[in-house]
């Protein structure tokens, strides 16, 4: 960027390299109804995510991110007994083992659910869980979650409370 740029009325000369484009941040009050809807579901025993700043990102900026939201129902193992929470994520690519999924048509990113193709015990539960997962994956709540739980954290939420563990990642 060049041209007639100023900072506090002081002219700036030189080439300005734009920084990382961040998603507009939203307040915690926008996330709360989605969290409560999942917490109020008695079949969900726990859910959580990892949040961290990568140490290395293949030459791209290392920027704090919230990722990999996972969900466990009463039919799934206890969160302390699972080694890989990734298999309990809710994705369009694969179904959740106890929450289910839609079948999709089209190619990414234009995939759409096929009407009537939901496979699972409760489509409404799936939609509540997916709405929370999408919000966490949107990057729009990173500031409030970083402030609440810190960097390099695995966050586990149960109706009885929240546990934050150090998350070691590559």
CSV table of C-alpha atoms in Angstrom, one decimal:
chain,number,residue,atom,x,y,z
A,1,UNK,CA,0.0,0.0,0.0
A,2,UNK,CA,1.4,3.4,-0.9
A,3,UNK,CA,0.1,6.8,-1.6
A,4,UNK,CA,-1.2,9.5,0.7
A,5,UNK,CA,-1.3,7.7,4.0
A,6,UNK,CA,-1.1,9.3,7.4
A,7,UNK,CA,-1.2,8.2,11.0
A,8,UNK,CA,-2.7,10.6,13.5
A,9,UNK,CA,-2.3,13.3,10.9
A,10,UNK,CA,1.4,12.6,10.3
A,11,UNK,CA,2.3,11.7,6.7
A,12,UNK,CA,3.6,8.1,6.2
A,13,UNK,CA,6.0,7.3,3.4
A,14,UNK,CA,7.1,3.9,2.2
A,15,UNK,CA,5.5,0.6,1.3
A,16,UNK,CA,3.1,-0.8,3.9
A,17,UNK,CA,2.7,-4.5,3.9
A,18,UNK,CA,-0.8,-5.5,4.9
A,19,UNK,CA,-1.1,-7.9,7.9
A,20,UNK,CA,-3.1,-11.0,8.5
A,21,UNK,CA,-6.8,-10.4,7.7
A,22,UNK,CA,-8.8,-11.3,10.9
A,23,UNK,CA,-12.4,-12.2,11.0
A,24,UNK,CA,-14.5,-9.6,12.8
A,25,UNK,CA,-14.7,-10.7,16.4
A,26,UNK,CA,-18.0,-11.2,18.2
A,27,UNK,CA,-18.9,-11.0,21.8
A,28,UNK,CA,-19.3,-13.9,24.2
A,29,UNK,CA,-23.0,-13.1,24.4
A,30,UNK,CA,-23.4,-14.3,20.8
A,31,UNK,CA,-21.8,-17.6,21.6
A,32,UNK,CA,-23.7,-18.2,24.9
A,33,UNK,CA,-27.0,-19.4,23.4
A,34,UNK,CA,-25.2,-22.0,21.2
A,35,UNK,CA,-23.2,-23.3,24.2
A,36,UNK,CA,-26.3,-23.4,26.4
A,37,UNK,CA,-28.3,-25.3,23.8
A,38,UNK,CA,-25.7,-28.0,23.8
A,39,UNK,CA,-25.1,-28.0,27.6
A,40,UNK,CA,-28.9,-28.3,28.1
A,41,UNK,CA,-29.0,-31.5,26.1
A,42,UNK,CA,-28.9,-34.4,28.6
A,43,UNK,CA,-27.5,-36.8,26.0
A,44,UNK,CA,-24.3,-34.6,25.6
A,45,UNK,CA,-21.9,-35.6,28.4
A,46,UNK,CA,-19.0,-33.3,27.3
A,47,UNK,CA,-17.6,-31.2,24.5
A,48,UNK,CA,-14.6,-29.1,23.9
A,49,UNK,CA,-11.9,-27.9,21.6
A,50,UNK,CA,-8.2,-27.0,21.3
A,51,UNK,CA,-7.0,-23.5,21.1
A,52,UNK,CA,-3.4,-22.4,20.4
A,53,UNK,CA,-1.0,-20.4,18.4
A,54,UNK,CA,1.0,-22.7,16.1
A,55,UNK,CA,4.7,-22.7,16.6
A,56,UNK,CA,5.2,-23.1,12.8
A,57,UNK,CA,2.8,-22.7,9.9
A,58,UNK,CA,4.7,-23.5,6.6
A,59,UNK,CA,5.7,-19.8,6.2
A,60,UNK,CA,2.3,-18.4,6.9
A,61,UNK,CA,1.8,-16.2,10.0
A,62,UNK,CA,1.4,-18.1,13.3
A,63,UNK,CA,-2.0,-16.8,14.5
A,64,UNK,CA,-4.0,-18.0,17.5
A,65,UNK,CA,-6.9,-20.2,16.5
A,66,UNK,CA,-9.7,-22.2,18.0
A,67,UNK,CA,-10.0,-25.6,16.3
A,68,UNK,CA,-11.3,-29.1,16.4
A,69,UNK,CA,-14.5,-28.8,18.4
A,70,UNK,CA,-15.5,-32.3,19.6
A,71,UNK,CA,-18.6,-33.7,21.3
A,72,UNK,CA,-19.3,-36.7,23.4
A,73,UNK,CA,-22.7,-38.2,24.1
A,74,UNK,CA,-23.7,-40.6,26.9
A,75,UNK,CA,-23.0,-43.4,24.3
A,76,UNK,CA,-19.3,-42.3,23.8
A,77,UNK,CA,-16.3,-42.9,26.0
A,78,UNK,CA,-15.4,-40.5,28.8
A,79,UNK,CA,-13.3,-37.5,27.6
A,80,UNK,CA,-10.4,-38.7,29.8
A,81,UNK,CA,-10.4,-42.1,28.0
A,82,UNK,CA,-10.1,-40.9,24.4
A,83,UNK,CA,-6.7,-40.4,22.8
A,84,UNK,CA,-7.9,-38.7,19.7
A,85,UNK,CA,-10.9,-36.3,20.1
A,86,UNK,CA,-10.8,-35.6,16.3
A,87,UNK,CA,-12.9,-38.7,15.7
A,88,UNK,CA,-15.7,-37.0,17.7
A,89,UNK,CA,-15.8,-33.8,15.6
A,90,UNK,CA,-18.9,-33.0,13.6
A,91,UNK,CA,-17.9,-32.5,9.9
A,92,UNK,CA,-19.6,-32.4,6.6
A,93,UNK,CA,-17.0,-35.0,5.4
A,94,UNK,CA,-17.8,-37.6,8.0
A,95,UNK,CA,-20.5,-38.4,10.5
A,96,UNK,CA,-20.1,-38.3,14.2
A,97,UNK,CA,-20.3,-41.9,15.7
A,98,UNK,CA,-23.2,-41.2,18.0
A,99,UNK,CA,-24.7,-37.9,16.8
A,100,UNK,CA,-24.9,-38.7,13.1
A,101,UNK,CA,-24.6,-36.7,9.9
A,102,UNK,CA,-26.3,-35.6,6.7
A,103,UNK,CA,-25.3,-37.1,3.4
A,104,UNK,CA,-24.1,-34.4,1.0
A,105,UNK,CA,-24.0,-33.7,-2.7
A,106,UNK,CA,-21.6,-31.6,-4.6
A,107,UNK,CA,-18.0,-30.8,-4.1
A,108,UNK,CA,-16.4,-28.7,-1.4
A,109,UNK,CA,-17.0,-25.8,-0.7
A,110,UNK,CA,-20.4,-26.0,-2.5
A,111,UNK,CA,-21.6,-29.2,-0.7
A,112,UNK,CA,-25.3,-29.2,0.4
A,113,UNK,CA,-27.2,-31.7,2.5
A,114,UNK,CA,-29.4,-34.1,0.6
A,115,UNK,CA,-33.0,-33.6,1.9
A,116,UNK,CA,-34.1,-36.6,4.0
A,117,UNK,CA,-30.7,-38.2,4.1
A,118,UNK,CA,-29.8,-37.6,7.8
A,119,UNK,CA,-28.5,-40.7,9.5
A,120,UNK,CA,-28.5,-40.6,13.3
A,121,UNK,CA,-30.7,-40.6,16.3
A,122,UNK,CA,-31.8,-36.9,16.4
A,123,UNK,CA,-31.5,-34.4,13.6
A,124,UNK,CA,-32.2,-31.5,16.0
A,125,UNK,CA,-29.4,-32.5,18.3
A,126,UNK,CA,-27.1,-32.7,15.3
A,127,UNK,CA,-28.1,-29.2,14.2
A,128,UNK,CA,-27.5,-27.7,17.7
A,129,UNK,CA,-24.0,-29.4,17.9
A,130,UNK,CA,-23.2,-28.3,14.3
A,131,UNK,CA,-24.2,-24.7,15.0
A,132,UNK,CA,-21.8,-24.6,18.0
A,133,UNK,CA,-19.0,-26.3,16.0
A,134,UNK,CA,-19.5,-23.9,13.1
A,135,UNK,CA,-19.4,-20.9,15.5
A,136,UNK,CA,-16.2,-22.1,17.1
A,137,UNK,CA,-14.6,-22.8,13.7
A,138,UNK,CA,-15.6,-19.4,12.4
A,139,UNK,CA,-12.7,-17.6,14.1
A,140,UNK,CA,-15.2,-15.0,15.3
A,141,UNK,CA,-14.8,-15.8,19.0
A,142,UNK,CA,-11.1,-16.2,19.2
A,143,UNK,CA,-10.5,-13.0,21.3
A,144,UNK,CA,-13.0,-13.9,24.0
A,145,UNK,CA,-11.9,-17.6,24.1
A,146,UNK,CA,-8.2,-16.6,24.3
A,147,UNK,CA,-9.0,-14.3,27.2
A,148,UNK,CA,-11.2,-16.9,29.0
A,149,UNK,CA,-9.0,-20.0,28.6
A,150,UNK,CA,-5.5,-18.9,27.4
A,151,UNK,CA,-3.2,-20.1,24.7
A,152,UNK,CA,-2.1,-23.7,24.2
A,153,UNK,CA,-5.3,-25.1,25.9
A,154,UNK,CA,-7.6,-28.1,25.6
A,155,UNK,CA,-10.9,-27.0,26.8
A,156,UNK,CA,-13.4,-29.6,28.1
A,157,UNK,CA,-16.9,-28.5,29.1
A,158,UNK,CA,-19.3,-30.6,31.1
A,159,UNK,CA,-22.6,-29.5,32.8
A,160,UNK,CA,-20.6,-29.7,36.1
A,161,UNK,CA,-17.8,-27.4,35.0
A,162,UNK,CA,-15.0,-26.5,32.6
A,163,UNK,CA,-11.5,-28.1,32.6
A,164,UNK,CA,-8.6,-26.4,30.9
A,165,UNK,CA,-5.5,-28.5,30.2
A,166,UNK,CA,-2.2,-27.5,28.6
A,167,UNK,CA,-2.4,-28.6,24.9
A,168,UNK,CA,0.9,-29.7,23.4
A,169,UNK,CA,0.9,-29.5,19.6
A,170,UNK,CA,3.3,-29.3,16.7
